[in-house]
Amino acid sequence: MKKKILSLLLSMAMVSVLFAGCGGKEDTAPQGDAQQEEQTDDSAGGDTITIGFAQVGHESDWRTASTKSCQDVFSAENGYDLQFVDCDNDSAKQLEAVRNFVEQGVDYIIIDPIVSTGWNTVLTECEDAGIPVIVIDRTIDDSDKYISWVGSNFKTEGLACGEWLKAYAAQKGIEEINALVIEGSTGASATLGRTEGFKEIADREGWNILDSQSGDFTQDGGQEVMESYIKSYEGQFNVVICQNDNEAFGAMDAMKAAGVKYGVDGDVILVSFDACTAGLEYVMSGDINADFECNPLAAPFVEEVIKTLESGGTPEKEVYMEEHWFVNEDIIPSIEVNGESQDMTVVTQDIVDAQY
Ligand code: GZL
C-alpha cells in the first residue's frame, strides 16, 4: 500500500508541478498542493507497511498463539497495517485471500499454507505484481516463488518422537509397540512430516502402527477418532500418538470415558506435538508422557526478513525455529536424532509459566 500511495502522490506532485509551470489560476494551489503532497509524501512515503496475512484458521491453541504473534509484531504502533484473513482451514478461501491482497496492492504477503500444494499459479501472480511473499510454519512444496520460509522441521519432530519412544520402551521393559496415530489435517506439511518421521522409526524398530487417521488438529477430531479407535482396537494398543495437543485433549476425554488408563501411570503411552501451555500442564501432571514442541512465534523472524528487504538486503530462504522436547519423567536425558544429540526437558512449573 505504501508503494501505491507513494506512486499516486508522486504523479499528483508531477501534475501540480506541470500546472505551476503553466502559470494558470492554480498557481498557488499546485504550490500549496505540492507542499502538502511533499508533507503527505513524507508522511506516507516511509512509514506504514501494509501486510496481507492469510492464516490457516483457528483450529488449535498453537494457531491462536501463531496469530497473536503476528498481530503483536505487525501492529499499527510498530508501523504496520496488517490485513488479517482467517481462512478457516479452507484452501479455496486462502487462495482467494491471497489474490485479494494482490488486488489491494499490499506491500508484503504472509501465508501459512493450509496444504502444501496448489500454490504455483497464485505465487506467480504475486511475483508478477512485485509483492514479496513470506511463508510461515507449514511449507509450500510445489513452488519456490516466495522470498523466505520461517518454520519447523516437521520430519525431525516425528523422528524425535520415535527415538524417544524407543528409549522409553527400553527403560520400561516394553517389548512390543502397538501404536495408534491421530494425524493432523490431511495434506498439511506438519502432518506429512510428523507421520513420515515417526513411521521411519516404527519401520526400523518393527513396531505395529494399527491405524493412522486424521483428527484435523482439533480437540473434537481427536476425540472422535479416539472413540472409533477404542471400539476397533480395544485392548490391542499401548501407544497413542496425537499430532497436536488439541487432538490429545480430545483423545484423553475419549479414553477417560471408556476407562482406558493413559499417561505415566497408565497402560497407554500418550504422546503429543506442539507443547502449548495446556499441553505442558498435562505433561507435568503425567497425563501426557511426552510433548514435542512446534514453535508458533514466527513473527519476529518474519519482521527481520521484511527489514532486510526494506534495507535492500537478501534474507535467508529458510529460517528454522528453536524447539524443545518435553517429558514428565527424568529417565532419558537425551536422544539422538539425525546423528545429533538432543536434550529431553522435564517439565516444571516455571517452564509451563513461560510457554506460549
Ligand atoms: C504446525 C502447525 C500445526 C500445529 C497444529 O506447524 O501448522 O497446525 O501442530 C496447528 O496445532 O493446527
JSON list of N, CA and C in Angstrom, two decimals, residues 8 33-34 43 51 78 94 99 107 141 162 180 182 210 212 221 249 254 257 270 274 287 290 295 321 355:
[
{"chain": "A", "resi": 8, "resn": "LEU", "atom": "N", "xyz": [1.06, 7.31, -6.38]},
{"chain": "A", "resi": 8, "resn": "LEU", "atom": "CA", "xyz": [-0.07, 8.23, -6.64]},
{"chain": "A", "resi": 8, "resn": "LEU", "atom": "C", "xyz": [0.35, 9.66, -6.30]},
{"chain": "A", "resi": 33, "resn": "ASP", "atom": "N", "xyz": [-0.57, 22.65, -2.99]},
{"chain": "A", "resi": 33, "resn": "ASP", "atom": "CA", "xyz": [-0.79, 21.20, -3.10]},
{"chain": "A", "resi": 33, "resn": "ASP", "atom": "C", "xyz": [0.55, 20.47, -3.07]},
{"chain": "A", "resi": 34, "resn": "ALA", "atom": "N", "xyz": [1.51, 21.04, -3.87]},
{"chain": "A", "resi": 34, "resn": "ALA", "atom": "CA", "xyz": [2.81, 20.35, -3.99]},
{"chain": "A", "resi": 34, "resn": "ALA", "atom": "C", "xyz": [3.42, 20.23, -2.60]},
{"chain": "A", "resi": 43, "resn": "SER", "atom": "N", "xyz": [4.90, 11.87, 4.97]},
{"chain": "A", "resi": 43, "resn": "SER", "atom": "CA", "xyz": [4.19, 11.06, 5.99]},
{"chain": "A", "resi": 43, "resn": "SER", "atom": "C", "xyz": [3.89, 9.67, 5.41]},
{"chain": "A", "resi": 51, "resn": "ILE", "atom": "N", "xyz": [0.64, -5.29, 5.23]},
{"chain": "A", "resi": 51, "resn": "ILE", "atom": "CA", "xyz": [0.91, -6.73, 5.12]},
{"chain": "A", "resi": 51, "resn": "ILE", "atom": "C", "xyz": [-0.40, -7.48, 5.03]},
{"chain": "A", "resi": 78, "resn": "ASN", "atom": "N", "xyz": [3.68, -0.26, 15.58]},
{"chain": "A", "resi": 78, "resn": "ASN", "atom": "CA", "xyz": [5.01, -0.65, 15.06]},
{"chain": "A", "resi": 78, "resn": "ASN", "atom": "C", "xyz": [5.19, -0.24, 13.60]},
{"chain": "A", "resi": 94, "resn": "GLN", "atom": "N", "xyz": [-8.27, -19.53, 1.11]},
{"chain": "A", "resi": 94, "resn": "GLN", "atom": "CA", "xyz": [-6.91, -19.00, 1.31]},
{"chain": "A", "resi": 94, "resn": "GLN", "atom": "C", "xyz": [-6.36, -18.45, -0.01]},
{"chain": "A", "resi": 99, "resn": "ARG", "atom": "N", "xyz": [-5.19, -13.60, -3.50]},
{"chain": "A", "resi": 99, "resn": "ARG", "atom": "CA", "xyz": [-5.50, -12.83, -4.71]},
{"chain": "A", "resi": 99, "resn": "ARG", "atom": "C", "xyz": [-6.08, -11.45, -4.35]},
{"chain": "A", "resi": 107, "resn": "ASP", "atom": "N", "xyz": [2.03, -4.37, 0.51]},
{"chain": "A", "resi": 107, "resn": "ASP", "atom": "CA", "xyz": [3.49, -4.34, 0.34]},
{"chain": "A", "resi": 107, "resn": "ASP", "atom": "C", "xyz": [4.12, -5.73, 0.48]},
{"chain": "A", "resi": 141, "resn": "ASP", "atom": "N", "xyz": [5.21, -26.95, -1.18]},
{"chain": "A", "resi": 141, "resn": "ASP", "atom": "CA", "xyz": [6.12, -27.94, -1.77]},
{"chain": "A", "resi": 141, "resn": "ASP", "atom": "C", "xyz": [6.08, -27.96, -3.30]},
{"chain": "A", "resi": 162, "resn": "GLY", "atom": "N", "xyz": [9.82, -40.74, 17.66]},
{"chain": "A", "resi": 162, "resn": "GLY", "atom": "CA", "xyz": [10.12, -42.18, 17.53]},
{"chain": "A", "resi": 162, "resn": "GLY", "atom": "C", "xyz": [11.35, -42.58, 18.34]},
{"chain": "A", "resi": 180, "resn": "LEU", "atom": "N", "xyz": [-1.41, -46.34, 17.84]},
{"chain": "A", "resi": 180, "resn": "LEU", "atom": "CA", "xyz": [-2.48, -45.68, 17.07]},
{"chain": "A", "resi": 180, "resn": "LEU", "atom": "C", "xyz": [-2.06, -44.22, 16.86]},
{"chain": "A", "resi": 182, "resn": "ILE", "atom": "N", "xyz": [-3.15, -40.39, 15.62]},
{"chain": "A", "resi": 182, "resn": "ILE", "atom": "CA", "xyz": [-4.19, -39.42, 15.23]},
{"chain": "A", "resi": 182, "resn": "ILE", "atom": "C", "xyz": [-3.47, -38.29, 14.48]},
{"chain": "A", "resi": 210, "resn": "LEU", "atom": "N", "xyz": [-1.22, -49.67, 14.21]},
{"chain": "A", "resi": 210, "resn": "LEU", "atom": "CA", "xyz": [-2.51, -50.34, 13.98]},
{"chain": "A", "resi": 210, "resn": "LEU", "atom": "C", "xyz": [-3.43, -49.51, 13.08]},
{"chain": "A", "resi": 212, "resn": "SER", "atom": "N", "xyz": [-3.98, -45.09, 11.41]},
{"chain": "A", "resi": 212, "resn": "SER", "atom": "CA", "xyz": [-3.49, -43.70, 11.34]},
{"chain": "A", "resi": 212, "resn": "SER", "atom": "C", "xyz": [-4.52, -42.87, 10.60]},
{"chain": "A", "resi": 221, "resn": "GLY", "atom": "N", "xyz": [-11.90, -33.49, 16.76]},
{"chain": "A", "resi": 221, "resn": "GLY", "atom": "CA", "xyz": [-11.39, -34.52, 15.85]},
{"chain": "A", "resi": 221, "resn": "GLY", "atom": "C", "xyz": [-10.64, -35.60, 16.60]},
{"chain": "A", "resi": 249, "resn": "PHE", "atom": "N", "xyz": [-6.01, -33.66, 23.81]},
{"chain": "A", "resi": 249, "resn": "PHE", "atom": "CA", "xyz": [-7.04, -33.35, 24.80]},
{"chain": "A", "resi": 249, "resn": "PHE", "atom": "C", "xyz": [-8.32, -34.15, 24.49]},
{"chain": "A", "resi": 254, "resn": "ALA", "atom": "N", "xyz": [-11.86, -39.15, 25.41]},
{"chain": "A", "resi": 254, "resn": "ALA", "atom": "CA", "xyz": [-12.42, -40.42, 24.91]},
{"chain": "A", "resi": 254, "resn": "ALA", "atom": "C", "xyz": [-11.92, -41.60, 25.74]},
{"chain": "A", "resi": 257, "resn": "ALA", "atom": "N", "xyz": [-13.51, -41.62, 29.23]},
{"chain": "A", "resi": 257, "resn": "ALA", "atom": "CA", "xyz": [-14.92, -42.06, 29.18]},
{"chain": "A", "resi": 257, "resn": "ALA", "atom": "C", "xyz": [-15.01, -43.58, 29.02]},
{"chain": "A", "resi": 270, "resn": "LEU", "atom": "N", "xyz": [0.90, -41.88, 26.04]},
{"chain": "A", "resi": 270, "resn": "LEU", "atom": "CA", "xyz": [0.26, -40.83, 25.25]},
{"chain": "A", "resi": 270, "resn": "LEU", "atom": "C", "xyz": [1.30, -39.78, 24.87]},
{"chain": "A", "resi": 274, "resn": "ASP", "atom": "N", "xyz": [3.32, -29.98, 19.60]},
{"chain": "A", "resi": 274, "resn": "ASP", "atom": "CA", "xyz": [3.06, -28.56, 19.78]},
{"chain": "A", "resi": 274, "resn": "ASP", "atom": "C", "xyz": [3.64, -28.06, 21.10]},
{"chain": "A", "resi": 287, "resn": "ASP", "atom": "N", "xyz": [-0.32, -36.97, 32.56]},
{"chain": "A", "resi": 287, "resn": "ASP", "atom": "CA", "xyz": [-1.35, -37.46, 31.62]},
{"chain": "A", "resi": 287, "resn": "ASP", "atom": "C", "xyz": [-0.76, -37.67, 30.22]},
{"chain": "A", "resi": 290, "resn": "ALA", "atom": "N", "xyz": [4.99, -37.45, 26.77]},
{"chain": "A", "resi": 290, "resn": "ALA", "atom": "CA", "xyz": [5.99, -36.61, 26.08]},
{"chain": "A", "resi": 290, "resn": "ALA", "atom": "C", "xyz": [5.29, -35.70, 25.08]},
{"chain": "A", "resi": 295, "resn": "ASN", "atom": "N", "xyz": [7.25, -24.50, 17.47]},
{"chain": "A", "resi": 295, "resn": "ASN", "atom": "CA", "xyz": [7.23, -23.11, 17.93]},
{"chain": "A", "resi": 295, "resn": "ASN", "atom": "C", "xyz": [6.37, -22.23, 17.01]},
{"chain": "A", "resi": 321, "resn": "MET", "atom": "N", "xyz": [12.92, -22.49, 13.41]},
{"chain": "A", "resi": 321, "resn": "MET", "atom": "CA", "xyz": [12.62, -22.06, 14.78]},
{"chain": "A", "resi": 321, "resn": "MET", "atom": "C", "xyz": [13.27, -23.02, 15.78]},
{"chain": "A", "resi": 355, "resn": "GLN", "atom": "N", "xyz": [5.67, -20.74, 28.79]},
{"chain": "A", "resi": 355, "resn": "GLN", "atom": "CA", "xyz": [5.32, -21.27, 27.44]},
{"chain": "A", "resi": 355, "resn": "GLN", "atom": "C", "xyz": [4.29, -20.39, 26.73]}
]
